[in-house]
GROMACS .gro file of C-alpha atoms in nm:
model
  490
    1MET     CA    1   0.814   4.609   9.202
    2ALA     CA    2   0.477   4.488   9.101
    3ALA     CA    3   0.454   4.769   8.847
    4LYS     CA    4   0.787   4.671   8.692
    5ASP     CA    5   0.683   4.310   8.649
    6GLU     CA    6   0.360   4.428   8.495
    7TYR     CA    7   0.557   4.645   8.248
    8LYS     CA    8   0.777   4.351   8.140
    9GLN     CA    9   0.476   4.131   8.100
   10LYS     CA   10   0.309   4.389   7.877
   11PHE     CA   11   0.590   4.526   7.658
   12ARG     CA   12   0.860   4.259   7.653
   13PRO     CA   13   0.796   3.944   7.443
   14ASP     CA   14   0.807   3.600   7.592
   15ASP     CA   15   1.143   3.443   7.494
   16ALA     CA   16   0.996   3.096   7.478
   17LYS     CA   17   0.713   3.212   7.256
   18LEU     CA   18   0.961   3.391   7.026
   19ASP     CA   19   1.172   3.078   6.992
   20ARG     CA   20   0.866   2.883   6.898
   21GLU     CA   21   0.774   3.135   6.626
   22VAL     CA   22   1.128   3.132   6.479
   23ASP     CA   23   1.138   2.753   6.482
   24SER     CA   24   0.805   2.745   6.305
   25ALA     CA   25   0.919   2.994   6.039
   26LEU     CA   26   1.240   2.804   5.969
   27GLU     CA   27   1.080   2.464   5.962
   28GLY     CA   28   1.206   2.271   5.653
   29VAL     CA   29   1.461   2.542   5.561
   30SER     CA   30   1.828   2.444   5.572
   31LEU     CA   31   2.093   2.688   5.696
   32ASP     CA   32   2.272   2.644   5.359
   33ALA     CA   33   1.966   2.771   5.179
   34LEU     CA   34   1.915   3.047   5.438
   35TYR     CA   35   2.266   3.184   5.401
   36GLY     CA   36   2.301   3.111   5.027
   37PHE     CA   37   2.547   2.827   5.067
   38ASP     CA   38   2.347   2.623   4.814
   39LYS     CA   39   2.444   2.868   4.538
   40PRO     CA   40   2.670   2.689   4.288
   41GLN     CA   41   3.024   2.728   4.400
   42LEU     CA   42   3.322   2.603   4.210
   43PRO     CA   43   3.241   2.233   4.258
   44GLN     CA   44   3.428   1.924   4.164
   45GLU     CA   45   3.394   1.842   3.792
   46SER     CA   46   3.221   1.512   3.869
   47SER     CA   47   2.949   1.684   4.071
   48VAL     CA   48   2.860   1.922   3.787
   49LYS     CA   49   2.816   1.683   3.497
   50GLY     CA   50   2.488   1.505   3.444
   51VAL     CA   51   2.126   1.563   3.353
   52ARG     CA   52   1.907   1.786   3.569
   53ARG     CA   53   1.541   1.873   3.559
   54GLY     CA   54   1.468   2.245   3.581
   55ARG     CA   55   1.204   2.511   3.525
   56VAL     CA   56   1.237   2.788   3.266
   57ILE     CA   57   1.227   3.126   3.440
   58SER     CA   58   1.333   3.363   3.163
   59VAL     CA   59   1.368   3.359   2.781
   60ASP     CA   60   1.574   3.608   2.580
   61ALA     CA   61   1.587   3.511   2.212
   62ALA     CA   62   1.787   3.821   2.119
   63LYS     CA   63   2.070   3.722   2.354
   64ASP     CA   64   2.028   3.350   2.279
   65GLU     CA   65   1.965   3.279   2.649
   66VAL     CA   66   1.717   3.064   2.836
   67PHE     CA   67   1.750   3.084   3.218
   68VAL     CA   68   1.659   2.778   3.420
   69ASP     CA   69   1.596   2.735   3.791
   70PHE     CA   70   1.688   2.406   3.960
   71GLY     CA   71   1.554   2.496   4.302
   72GLY     CA   72   1.698   2.706   4.582
   73LYS     CA   73   1.949   2.943   4.429
   74SER     CA   74   2.085   2.696   4.175
   75GLN     CA   75   2.036   2.839   3.829
   76GLY     CA   76   2.175   2.790   3.482
   77VAL     CA   77   2.156   2.922   3.127
   78ALA     CA   78   2.108   2.732   2.798
   79PRO     CA   79   2.134   2.861   2.437
   80PHE     CA   80   1.798   2.961   2.293
   81SER     CA   81   1.909   2.827   1.952
   82GLN     CA   82   1.901   2.472   2.088
   83PHE     CA   83   1.523   2.474   2.117
   84GLU     CA   84   1.314   2.362   1.819
   85THR     CA   85   1.018   2.558   1.952
   86GLU     CA   86   1.040   2.862   2.177
   87PRO     CA   87   1.020   2.754   2.542
   88LYS     CA   88   0.775   2.926   2.774
   89VAL     CA   89   0.833   3.049   3.127
   90GLY     CA   90   0.723   2.773   3.359
   91ASP     CA   91   0.812   2.487   3.124
   92VAL     CA   92   0.981   2.201   3.307
   93MET     CA   93   1.236   2.006   3.107
   94GLU     CA   94   1.568   1.825   3.130
   95PHE     CA   95   1.909   1.980   3.069
   96SER     CA   96   2.259   1.840   3.058
   97VAL     CA   97   2.517   2.043   3.252
   98ASP     CA   98   2.822   2.136   3.049
   99ARG     CA   99   3.020   2.319   3.320
  100TYR     CA  100   2.999   2.580   3.594
  101ASP     CA  101   3.084   2.946   3.529
  102PRO     CA  102   3.219   3.087   3.861
  103ASN     CA  103   3.223   3.445   3.727
  104GLU     CA  104   2.850   3.442   3.660
  105GLY     CA  105   2.764   3.189   3.925
  106LEU     CA  106   2.565   2.992   3.668
  107LEU     CA  107   2.558   2.640   3.533
  108LEU     CA  108   2.618   2.637   3.158
  109LEU     CA  109   2.353   2.406   3.013
  110ASN     CA  110   2.257   2.230   2.698
  111ARG     CA  111   1.904   2.131   2.612
  112LYS     CA  112   1.889   1.754   2.664
  113GLY     CA  113   1.972   1.589   2.334
  114ALA     CA  114   2.100   1.914   2.181
  115ALA     CA  115   2.450   1.957   2.051
  116ALA     CA  116   2.705   2.140   2.267
  117SER     CA  117   2.739   2.500   2.149
  118ASN     CA  118   3.102   2.563   2.246
  119VAL     CA  119   3.305   2.256   2.167
  120SER     CA  120   3.678   2.233   2.104
  121TRP     CA  121   3.969   1.992   2.140
  122GLU     CA  122   4.016   2.121   2.494
  123ASN     CA  123   3.668   2.028   2.623
  124LEU     CA  124   3.580   1.720   2.415
  125GLU     CA  125   3.437   1.424   2.605
  126ILE     CA  126   3.326   1.074   2.514
  127GLY     CA  127   2.946   1.073   2.484
  128GLN     CA  128   2.928   1.446   2.421
  129ILE     CA  129   2.663   1.556   2.169
  130VAL     CA  130   2.806   1.773   1.890
  131GLU     CA  131   2.682   1.904   1.556
  132GLY     CA  132   2.865   1.912   1.227
  133VAL     CA  133   2.822   1.954   0.852
  134VAL     CA  134   2.891   1.663   0.615
  135THR     CA  135   3.174   1.770   0.386
  136GLY     CA  136   3.257   1.449   0.201
  137VAL     CA  137   3.215   1.075   0.154
  138ASN     CA  138   3.478   0.806   0.137
  139LYS     CA  139   3.475   0.428   0.117
  140GLY     CA  140   3.436   0.379   0.490
  141GLY     CA  141   3.190   0.653   0.581
  142ILE     CA  142   3.145   1.031   0.583
  143GLU     CA  143   3.358   1.329   0.680
  144LEU     CA  144   3.225   1.618   0.890
  145GLN     CA  145   3.333   1.962   0.998
  146ILE     CA  146   3.250   2.019   1.366
  147LYS     CA  147   3.340   2.377   1.458
  148ASN     CA  148   3.711   2.393   1.374
  149MET     CA  149   3.758   2.016   1.395
  150ARG     CA  150   3.747   1.751   1.124
  151ALA     CA  151   3.564   1.432   1.218
  152PHE     CA  152   3.489   1.094   1.068
  153MET     CA  153   3.171   0.887   1.097
  154PRO     CA  154   3.186   0.518   0.992
  155ALA     CA  155   2.917   0.413   0.742
  156GLY     CA  156   2.763   0.176   0.995
  157GLN     CA  157   2.719   0.463   1.241
  158VAL     CA  158   2.539   0.700   1.002
  159ASP     CA  159   2.189   0.561   1.043
  160ILE     CA  160   1.988   0.282   1.199
  161TYR     CA  161   1.893   0.168   0.851
  162PHE     CA  162   2.121   0.095   0.558
  163ASN     CA  163   2.180   0.395   0.333
  164PRO     CA  164   2.303   0.288  -0.012
  165ASP     CA  165   2.403   0.643  -0.115
  166LEU     CA  166   2.577   0.844   0.156
  167SER     CA  167   2.654   1.123  -0.089
  168THR     CA  168   2.296   1.249  -0.042
  169LEU     CA  169   2.404   1.369   0.305
  170ILE     CA  170   2.672   1.608   0.178
  171GLY     CA  171   2.596   1.961   0.298
  172GLN     CA  172   2.355   1.845   0.566
  173LYS     CA  173   2.396   1.934   0.931
  174LEU     CA  174   2.398   1.624   1.153
  175LYS     CA  175   2.381   1.582   1.527
  176CYS     CA  176   2.617   1.311   1.651
  177GLU     CA  177   2.789   1.170   1.956
  178VAL     CA  178   3.161   1.164   2.029
  179THR     CA  179   3.270   0.799   2.049
  180GLN     CA  180   3.648   0.833   2.023
  181PHE     CA  181   3.901   1.115   2.000
  182ASP     CA  182   4.270   1.197   2.027
  183ALA     CA  183   4.323   1.570   2.076
  184HIS     CA  184   4.698   1.543   2.014
  185ALA     CA  185   4.656   1.355   1.683
  186LYS     CA  186   4.348   1.562   1.592
  187ASN     CA  187   4.151   1.245   1.543
  188LEU     CA  188   3.775   1.256   1.611
  189ILE     CA  189   3.524   0.975   1.549
  190VAL     CA  190   3.152   1.028   1.597
  191SER     CA  191   2.829   0.833   1.570
  192ARG     CA  192   2.484   0.944   1.463
  193ARG     CA  193   2.335   0.598   1.506
  194ASN     CA  194   2.375   0.609   1.885
  195ILE     CA  195   2.159   0.920   1.904
  196LEU     CA  196   1.897   0.781   1.665
  197GLU     CA  197   1.873   0.457   1.861
  198ARG     CA  198   1.821   0.644   2.188
  199GLU     CA  199   1.561   0.870   2.029
  200LYS     CA  200   1.386   0.569   1.881
  201GLU     CA  201   1.381   0.392   2.215
  202GLU     CA  202   1.235   0.699   2.384
  203SER     CA  203   0.973   0.725   2.110
  204LYS     CA  204   0.903   0.355   2.141
  205GLN     CA  205   0.833   0.380   2.513
  206LYS     CA  206   0.602   0.672   2.447
  207MET     CA  207   0.427   0.486   2.165
  208LEU     CA  208   0.379   0.176   2.378
  209SER     CA  209   0.162   0.380   2.610
  210GLU     CA  210  -0.035   0.544   2.330
  211ILE     CA  211  -0.063   0.295   2.045
  212ALA     CA  212  -0.378   0.092   1.989
  213GLU     CA  213  -0.539  -0.120   1.719
  214GLY     CA  214  -0.747   0.081   1.476
  215GLN     CA  215  -0.527   0.393   1.487
  216ILE     CA  216  -0.408   0.561   1.166
  217ARG     CA  217  -0.042   0.665   1.187
  218ARG     CA  218   0.209   0.809   0.943
  219GLY     CA  219   0.531   0.620   0.884
  220THR     CA  220   0.830   0.583   0.652
  221ILE     CA  221   0.903   0.281   0.433
  222ARG     CA  222   1.237   0.148   0.558
  223SER     CA  223   1.275  -0.182   0.369
  224ILE     CA  224   1.093  -0.373   0.096
  225MET     CA  225   1.057  -0.750   0.068
  226ASP     CA  226   0.864  -0.977  -0.168
  227TYR     CA  227   0.609  -1.040   0.107
  228GLY     CA  228   0.562  -0.678   0.212
  229ALA     CA  229   0.735  -0.370   0.354
  230PHE     CA  230   0.857  -0.258   0.696
  231VAL     CA  231   0.732   0.081   0.811
  232ASP     CA  232   0.897   0.299   1.076
  233LEU     CA  233   0.625   0.472   1.276
  234GLY     CA  234   0.871   0.692   1.462
  235GLY     CA  235   0.987   0.458   1.733
  236MET     CA  236   0.842   0.124   1.632
  237ASP     CA  237   0.856  -0.078   1.311
  238GLY     CA  238   0.556  -0.262   1.172
  239LEU     CA  239   0.498  -0.505   0.886
  240LEU     CA  240   0.282  -0.396   0.597
  241HIS     CA  241   0.199  -0.729   0.431
  242VAL     CA  242   0.161  -0.735   0.054
  243SER     CA  243  -0.205  -0.836   0.091
  244GLU     CA  244  -0.270  -0.516   0.290
  245ILE     CA  245  -0.108  -0.274   0.047
  246SER     CA  246  -0.391  -0.255  -0.206
  247HIS     CA  247  -0.735  -0.397  -0.277
  248LYS     CA  248  -0.589  -0.491  -0.613
  249ARG     CA  249  -0.470  -0.851  -0.637
  250GLY     CA  250  -0.136  -0.981  -0.755
  251ILE     CA  251   0.063  -0.662  -0.705
  252LYS     CA  252   0.441  -0.646  -0.671
  253VAL     CA  253   0.551  -0.450  -0.363
  254SER     CA  254   0.835  -0.269  -0.539
  255ASP     CA  255   0.592  -0.149  -0.809
  256VAL     CA  256   0.380   0.030  -0.550
  257LEU     CA  257   0.622   0.142  -0.277
  258LYS     CA  258   0.982   0.253  -0.251
  259ILE     CA  259   1.218   0.313   0.042
  260GLY     CA  260   1.164   0.656   0.194
  261ASP     CA  261   0.797   0.686   0.099
  262LEU     CA  262   0.571   0.846   0.360
  263VAL     CA  263   0.252   0.644   0.408
  264ASP     CA  264  -0.053   0.658   0.633
  265VAL     CA  265  -0.123   0.310   0.769
  266LYS     CA  266  -0.382   0.155   0.997
  267ILE     CA  267  -0.275  -0.059   1.293
  268VAL     CA  268  -0.471  -0.382   1.246
  269LYS     CA  269  -0.292  -0.591   1.508
  270PHE     CA  270  -0.064  -0.511   1.802
  271ASP     CA  271   0.101  -0.759   2.038
  272ARG     CA  272   0.216  -0.568   2.348
  273GLN     CA  273   0.426  -0.858   2.474
  274THR     CA  274   0.633  -0.896   2.159
  275GLY     CA  275   0.588  -0.541   2.029
  276LYS     CA  276   0.491  -0.673   1.685
  277LEU     CA  277   0.275  -0.449   1.469
  278SER     CA  278   0.067  -0.552   1.168
  279LEU     CA  279  -0.026  -0.263   0.941
  280SER     CA  280  -0.262  -0.196   0.652
  281LEU     CA  281  -0.244   0.065   0.381
  282LYS     CA  282  -0.560  -0.033   0.194
  283GLN     CA  283  -0.778  -0.008   0.504
  284THR     CA  284  -0.702   0.363   0.539
  285GLY     CA  285  -0.925   0.431   0.237
  286PRO     CA  286  -1.274   0.323   0.134
  287ASP     CA  287  -1.330  -0.042   0.038
  288PRO     CA  288  -1.452  -0.049  -0.326
  289TRP     CA  289  -1.651  -0.366  -0.250
  290ALA     CA  290  -1.858  -0.195   0.020
  291THR     CA  291  -2.089  -0.028  -0.233
  292ALA     CA  292  -2.022  -0.250  -0.537
  293ALA     CA  293  -2.374  -0.397  -0.543
  294GLU     CA  294  -2.530  -0.051  -0.564
  295ARG     CA  295  -2.282   0.089  -0.814
  296TYR     CA  296  -2.271  -0.219  -1.038
  297PRO     CA  297  -2.616  -0.384  -1.039
  298VAL     CA  298  -2.683  -0.700  -1.241
  299GLY     CA  299  -2.759  -0.616  -1.604
  300MET     CA  300  -2.564  -0.289  -1.604
  301GLN     CA  301  -2.326  -0.227  -1.894
  302ILE     CA  302  -1.976  -0.125  -1.784
  303THR     CA  303  -1.628  -0.080  -1.927
  304GLY     CA  304  -1.344  -0.288  -1.784
  305ARG     CA  305  -0.980  -0.366  -1.851
  306VAL     CA  306  -0.840  -0.718  -1.893
  307SER     CA  307  -0.590  -0.766  -1.609
  308LYS     CA  308  -0.516  -1.136  -1.653
  309VAL     CA  309  -0.606  -1.415  -1.896
  310GLU     CA  310  -0.656  -1.774  -1.779
  311SER     CA  311  -0.779  -2.093  -1.948
  312PHE     CA  312  -1.117  -2.062  -1.774
  313GLY     CA  313  -1.172  -1.695  -1.858
  314ALA     CA  314  -1.029  -1.350  -1.797
  315PHE     CA  315  -1.008  -1.124  -1.493
  316ILE     CA  316  -1.152  -0.780  -1.552
  317GLU     CA  317  -1.058  -0.472  -1.348
  318VAL     CA  318  -1.347  -0.227  -1.327
  319GLU     CA  319  -1.173   0.010  -1.086
  320GLU     CA  320  -0.878   0.007  -0.846
  321GLY     CA  321  -0.931  -0.292  -0.617
  322LEU     CA  322  -1.249  -0.418  -0.782
  323GLU     CA  323  -1.190  -0.712  -1.013
  324GLY     CA  324  -1.427  -0.974  -1.151
  325LEU     CA  325  -1.434  -1.278  -1.379
  326LEU     CA  326  -1.534  -1.300  -1.742
  327PRO     CA  327  -1.594  -1.676  -1.792
  328VAL     CA  328  -1.486  -1.833  -2.120
  329SER     CA  329  -1.849  -1.930  -2.183
  330GLU     CA  330  -1.946  -1.561  -2.179
  331LEU     CA  331  -1.688  -1.448  -2.430
  332SER     CA  332  -1.888  -1.525  -2.744
  333TYR     CA  333  -2.194  -1.704  -2.869
  334THR     CA  334  -1.954  -1.919  -3.069
  335ARG     CA  335  -1.728  -2.172  -2.907
  336VAL     CA  336  -1.394  -2.032  -2.785
  337LYS     CA  337  -1.111  -2.277  -2.725
  338HIS     CA  338  -0.902  -2.041  -2.513
  339PRO     CA  339  -0.968  -1.680  -2.401
  340SER     CA  340  -0.628  -1.578  -2.538
  341ASP     CA  341  -0.769  -1.640  -2.887
  342MET     CA  342  -0.989  -1.334  -2.833
  343LEU     CA  343  -0.831  -1.128  -2.554
  344LYS     CA  344  -0.500  -1.004  -2.421
  345GLU     CA  345  -0.398  -0.816  -2.107
  346GLY     CA  346  -0.474  -0.446  -2.129
  347ASP     CA  347  -0.773  -0.480  -2.363
  348THR     CA  348  -1.067  -0.254  -2.280
  349LEU     CA  349  -1.405  -0.422  -2.313
  350ARG     CA  350  -1.772  -0.330  -2.297
  351LEU     CA  351  -1.937  -0.581  -2.062
  352VAL     CA  352  -2.261  -0.666  -1.886
  353VAL     CA  353  -2.272  -0.747  -1.512
  354LEU     CA  354  -2.395  -1.106  -1.473
  355SER     CA  355  -2.379  -1.149  -1.096
  356SER     CA  356  -2.256  -0.958  -0.791
  357ASP     CA  357  -2.157  -1.098  -0.451
  358PRO     CA  358  -1.976  -0.820  -0.256
  359ALA     CA  359  -1.979  -1.024   0.068
  360ASN     CA  360  -1.748  -1.280  -0.097
  361ARG     CA  361  -1.582  -1.013  -0.314
  362LYS     CA  362  -1.701  -1.172  -0.638
  363ILE     CA  363  -1.851  -1.024  -0.952
  364SER     CA  364  -1.890  -1.178  -1.298
  365PHE     CA  365  -1.934  -1.031  -1.645
  366SER     CA  366  -2.045  -1.122  -1.996
  367LEU     CA  367  -1.894  -0.997  -2.317
  368LYS     CA  368  -2.132  -1.169  -2.557
  369GLN     CA  369  -2.440  -1.026  -2.387
  370ALA     CA  370  -2.308  -0.674  -2.428
  371GLY     CA  371  -2.365  -0.701  -2.805
  372PRO     CA  372  -2.665  -0.801  -3.020
  373ASP     CA  373  -2.800  -1.152  -2.959
  374PRO     CA  374  -2.797  -1.348  -3.287
  375TRP     CA  375  -3.054  -1.590  -3.145
  376LYS     CA  376  -3.312  -1.316  -3.117
  377GLN     CA  377  -3.570  -1.371  -3.395
  378ALA     CA  378  -3.365  -1.662  -3.528
  379GLU     CA  379  -3.688  -1.858  -3.590
  380GLU     CA  380  -3.814  -1.579  -3.816
  381ARG     CA  381  -3.487  -1.551  -4.008
  382TYR     CA  382  -3.448  -1.928  -4.054
  383PRO     CA  383  -3.790  -2.090  -4.087
  384LYS     CA  384  -3.823  -2.466  -4.134
  385ASN     CA  385  -3.696  -2.605  -4.468
  386THR     CA  386  -3.487  -2.295  -4.535
  387VAL     CA  387  -3.177  -2.380  -4.738
  388ALA     CA  388  -2.875  -2.191  -4.605
  389GLU     CA  389  -2.500  -2.187  -4.635
  390GLY     CA  390  -2.263  -2.211  -4.337
  391LYS     CA  391  -1.912  -2.296  -4.224
  392VAL     CA  392  -1.817  -2.611  -4.033
  393THR     CA  393  -1.670  -2.506  -3.697
  394ARG     CA  394  -1.601  -2.848  -3.546
  395THR     CA  395  -1.680  -3.215  -3.578
  396VAL     CA  396  -1.785  -3.447  -3.298
  397ASP     CA  397  -1.876  -3.814  -3.268
  398PHE     CA  398  -2.244  -3.743  -3.324
  399GLY     CA  399  -2.215  -3.493  -3.607
  400ALA     CA  400  -2.083  -3.153  -3.710
  401PHE     CA  401  -2.152  -2.796  -3.598
  402VAL     CA  402  -2.215  -2.540  -3.866
  403GLU     CA  403  -2.210  -2.162  -3.811
  404LEU     CA  404  -2.485  -1.989  -4.011
  405GLU     CA  405  -2.380  -1.640  -3.894
  406THR     CA  406  -2.166  -1.498  -3.616
  407GLY     CA  407  -2.290  -1.642  -3.289
  408LEU     CA  408  -2.553  -1.865  -3.452
  409GLU     CA  409  -2.450  -2.229  -3.473
  410GLY     CA  410  -2.649  -2.539  -3.553
  411LEU     CA  411  -2.593  -2.914  -3.543
  412VAL     CA  412  -2.594  -3.152  -3.837
  413HIS     CA  413  -2.654  -3.492  -3.681
  414ILE     CA  414  -2.438  -3.773  -3.819
  415SER     CA  415  -2.750  -3.928  -3.969
  416GLU     CA  416  -2.811  -3.606  -4.163
  417LEU     CA  417  -2.463  -3.570  -4.309
  418ALA     CA  418  -2.514  -3.788  -4.616
  419SER     CA  419  -2.758  -4.026  -4.781
  420HIS     CA  420  -2.527  -4.319  -4.719
  421ARG     CA  421  -2.424  -4.453  -4.377
  422VAL     CA  422  -2.152  -4.239  -4.215
  423LYS     CA  423  -1.917  -4.387  -3.956
  424SER     CA  424  -1.747  -4.058  -3.864
  425ALA     CA  425  -1.837  -3.698  -3.938
  426ALA     CA  426  -1.472  -3.635  -4.023
  427ASP     CA  427  -1.514  -3.869  -4.321
  428VAL     CA  428  -1.758  -3.623  -4.475
  429VAL     CA  429  -1.656  -3.273  -4.356
  430LYS     CA  430  -1.377  -3.093  -4.176
  431PRO     CA  431  -1.359  -2.760  -3.987
  432GLY     CA  432  -1.351  -2.467  -4.225
  433ASP     CA  433  -1.559  -2.633  -4.500
  434THR     CA  434  -1.844  -2.430  -4.645
  435VAL     CA  435  -2.158  -2.644  -4.675
  436ARG     CA  436  -2.523  -2.612  -4.769
  437VAL     CA  437  -2.778  -2.721  -4.512
  438VAL     CA  438  -3.153  -2.739  -4.470
  439VAL     CA  439  -3.305  -2.602  -4.149
  440LEU     CA  440  -3.500  -2.881  -3.982
  441GLU     CA  441  -3.592  -2.709  -3.656
  442VAL     CA  442  -3.514  -2.388  -3.461
  443ASP     CA  443  -3.555  -2.361  -3.081
  444GLY     CA  444  -3.470  -2.000  -2.990
  445LYS     CA  445  -3.524  -2.046  -2.618
  446ALA     CA  446  -3.295  -2.348  -2.597
  447ARG     CA  447  -3.061  -2.189  -2.854
  448ARG     CA  448  -3.060  -2.496  -3.074
  449ILE     CA  449  -3.085  -2.539  -3.449
  450SER     CA  450  -3.111  -2.878  -3.622
  451LEU     CA  451  -2.967  -2.890  -3.972
  452SER     CA  452  -2.940  -3.146  -4.251
  453MET     CA  453  -2.674  -3.167  -4.518
  454LYS     CA  454  -2.834  -3.482  -4.660
  455GLN     CA  455  -3.159  -3.308  -4.739
  456ALA     CA  456  -2.971  -3.014  -4.882
  457THR     CA  457  -2.776  -3.250  -5.107
  458GLU     CA  458  -3.093  -3.428  -5.212
  459ALA     CA  459  -3.265  -3.096  -5.277
  460MET     CA  460  -2.968  -2.980  -5.481
  461ALA     CA  461  -2.976  -3.307  -5.679
  462ALA     CA  462  -3.346  -3.270  -5.745
  463GLU     CA  463  -3.296  -2.912  -5.853
  464ALA     CA  464  -3.015  -3.018  -6.083
  465GLN     CA  465  -3.223  -3.296  -6.230
  466ALA     CA  466  -3.516  -3.064  -6.284
  467ALA     CA  467  -3.289  -2.803  -6.439
  468ALA     CA  468  -3.134  -3.062  -6.666
  469ALA     CA  469  -3.473  -3.191  -6.772
  470ALA     CA  470  -3.589  -2.845  -6.848
  471ALA     CA  471  -3.283  -2.775  -7.059
  472THR     CA  472  -3.302  -3.101  -7.266
  473PRO     CA  473  -3.519  -3.068  -7.593
  474ALA     CA  474  -3.792  -3.329  -7.658
  475LYS     CA  475  -3.699  -3.608  -7.904
  476PRO     CA  476  -3.902  -3.618  -8.238
  477ARG     CA  477  -4.142  -3.911  -8.260
  478LYS     CA  478  -4.089  -4.170  -8.537
  479LYS     CA  479  -4.382  -4.281  -8.732
  480GLN     CA  480  -4.439  -4.651  -8.794
  481GLN     CA  481  -4.711  -4.774  -9.013
  482LEU     CA  482  -4.894  -5.050  -8.850
  483ARG     CA  483  -5.109  -5.301  -8.999
  484GLY     CA  484  -5.437  -5.159  -9.097
  485GLY     CA  485  -5.280  -4.843  -9.224
  486LEU     CA  486  -5.245  -4.678  -8.874
  487ASP     CA  487  -4.944  -4.461  -8.769
  488TRP     CA  488  -4.773  -4.496  -8.416
  489ASN     CA  489  -4.543  -4.232  -8.269
  490TRP     CA  490  -4.254  -4.349  -8.045
   0.00000   0.00000   0.00000
């Protein structure tokens, strides 16, 4: 008896210990999973539909199949053609369940956001994503061919943004959502806007977690206003103010940008609470003012284009975004009433840099200093007492200005206009008169010349008198006999 008990103890397992081992092995495992009851059966329609998150377990591009595991023994298959990029085994993503195939024991899936592959009047549903080709345009919207069904999309449901020419969509394949249908009447209405709005919201939420001031992002011009343009960054819209489009001043937005343009912009301000974005196009490139002082030093001769003419001077564009002022006083050595008398927009000029202040974005030029200076060696060309001829350019209360040569102007003081007393210079001369003057004094440094018409007139009179005297023959002397027999000539 003792031997028998010893045999049982040695070769027969302890029932209690075995139960504990089984319990431990089955811990966390349901009987449904153990016996395969979790395998998709023919469930109620309501329990199949919806979005599920699964893991890709097999990819067969040739058969247009992507197998997905949802855990346990629940599996499904989605069309490979619905993926923009080839999925990899192990990828976890979301799928929408179309229906259950009891013959294969698989859930028929669609990639989330992808159009249903097998759609017909029999299985249409509100909210279903379908794909169709635009076949025509009418007054109210566009017509599409979705499989063997004709559909209509109202103009307001084509895009988030206004499209002035829907005919550009003809022939394009669009993904849209079923919003209304009547299988009996063969009436199907779809919306693309609903999908775009959802995609934009998803992109917006992603951008909110990634976006930051200072980033450079690519966007599309969606609308243009006088004060700037709105740019779609792929989920969020931002304002590109006119002042941030170009370093060039006074631009018109529509002359630089148009709807649909792709632009790289810098995020200069972002308010997370309101979601408002301020963008800059000009800050994505180099600032021409950053190195202006080195590239355009004072005294350097440059070529510039007249961009605008004002009463006080002209604005000169040296390069894109770098503009300076040509003051009216630096147009010519002669007096200029208005810059428009000499310049017009678009003129190309040879100039000299007068001053440069990149910190305040200012630079000034001179036109007159780019040419020869008529005051140079003026003292040698017009020494004191030289008689010269000039043209009256203007009269003032204290005299008249006379131009001896281009850029060289002198003053005839009112006291030097005539030998008699002059109340007003205009009583003696007027602009445009050609007069003779005598040089009284030349100050090249101060750029002043003092002239005299009076002395020139007197000199001319003296010359005339001398010439007349020289031309008149001497009168013969008469003889008169005086007392005493002497002759006297007179």
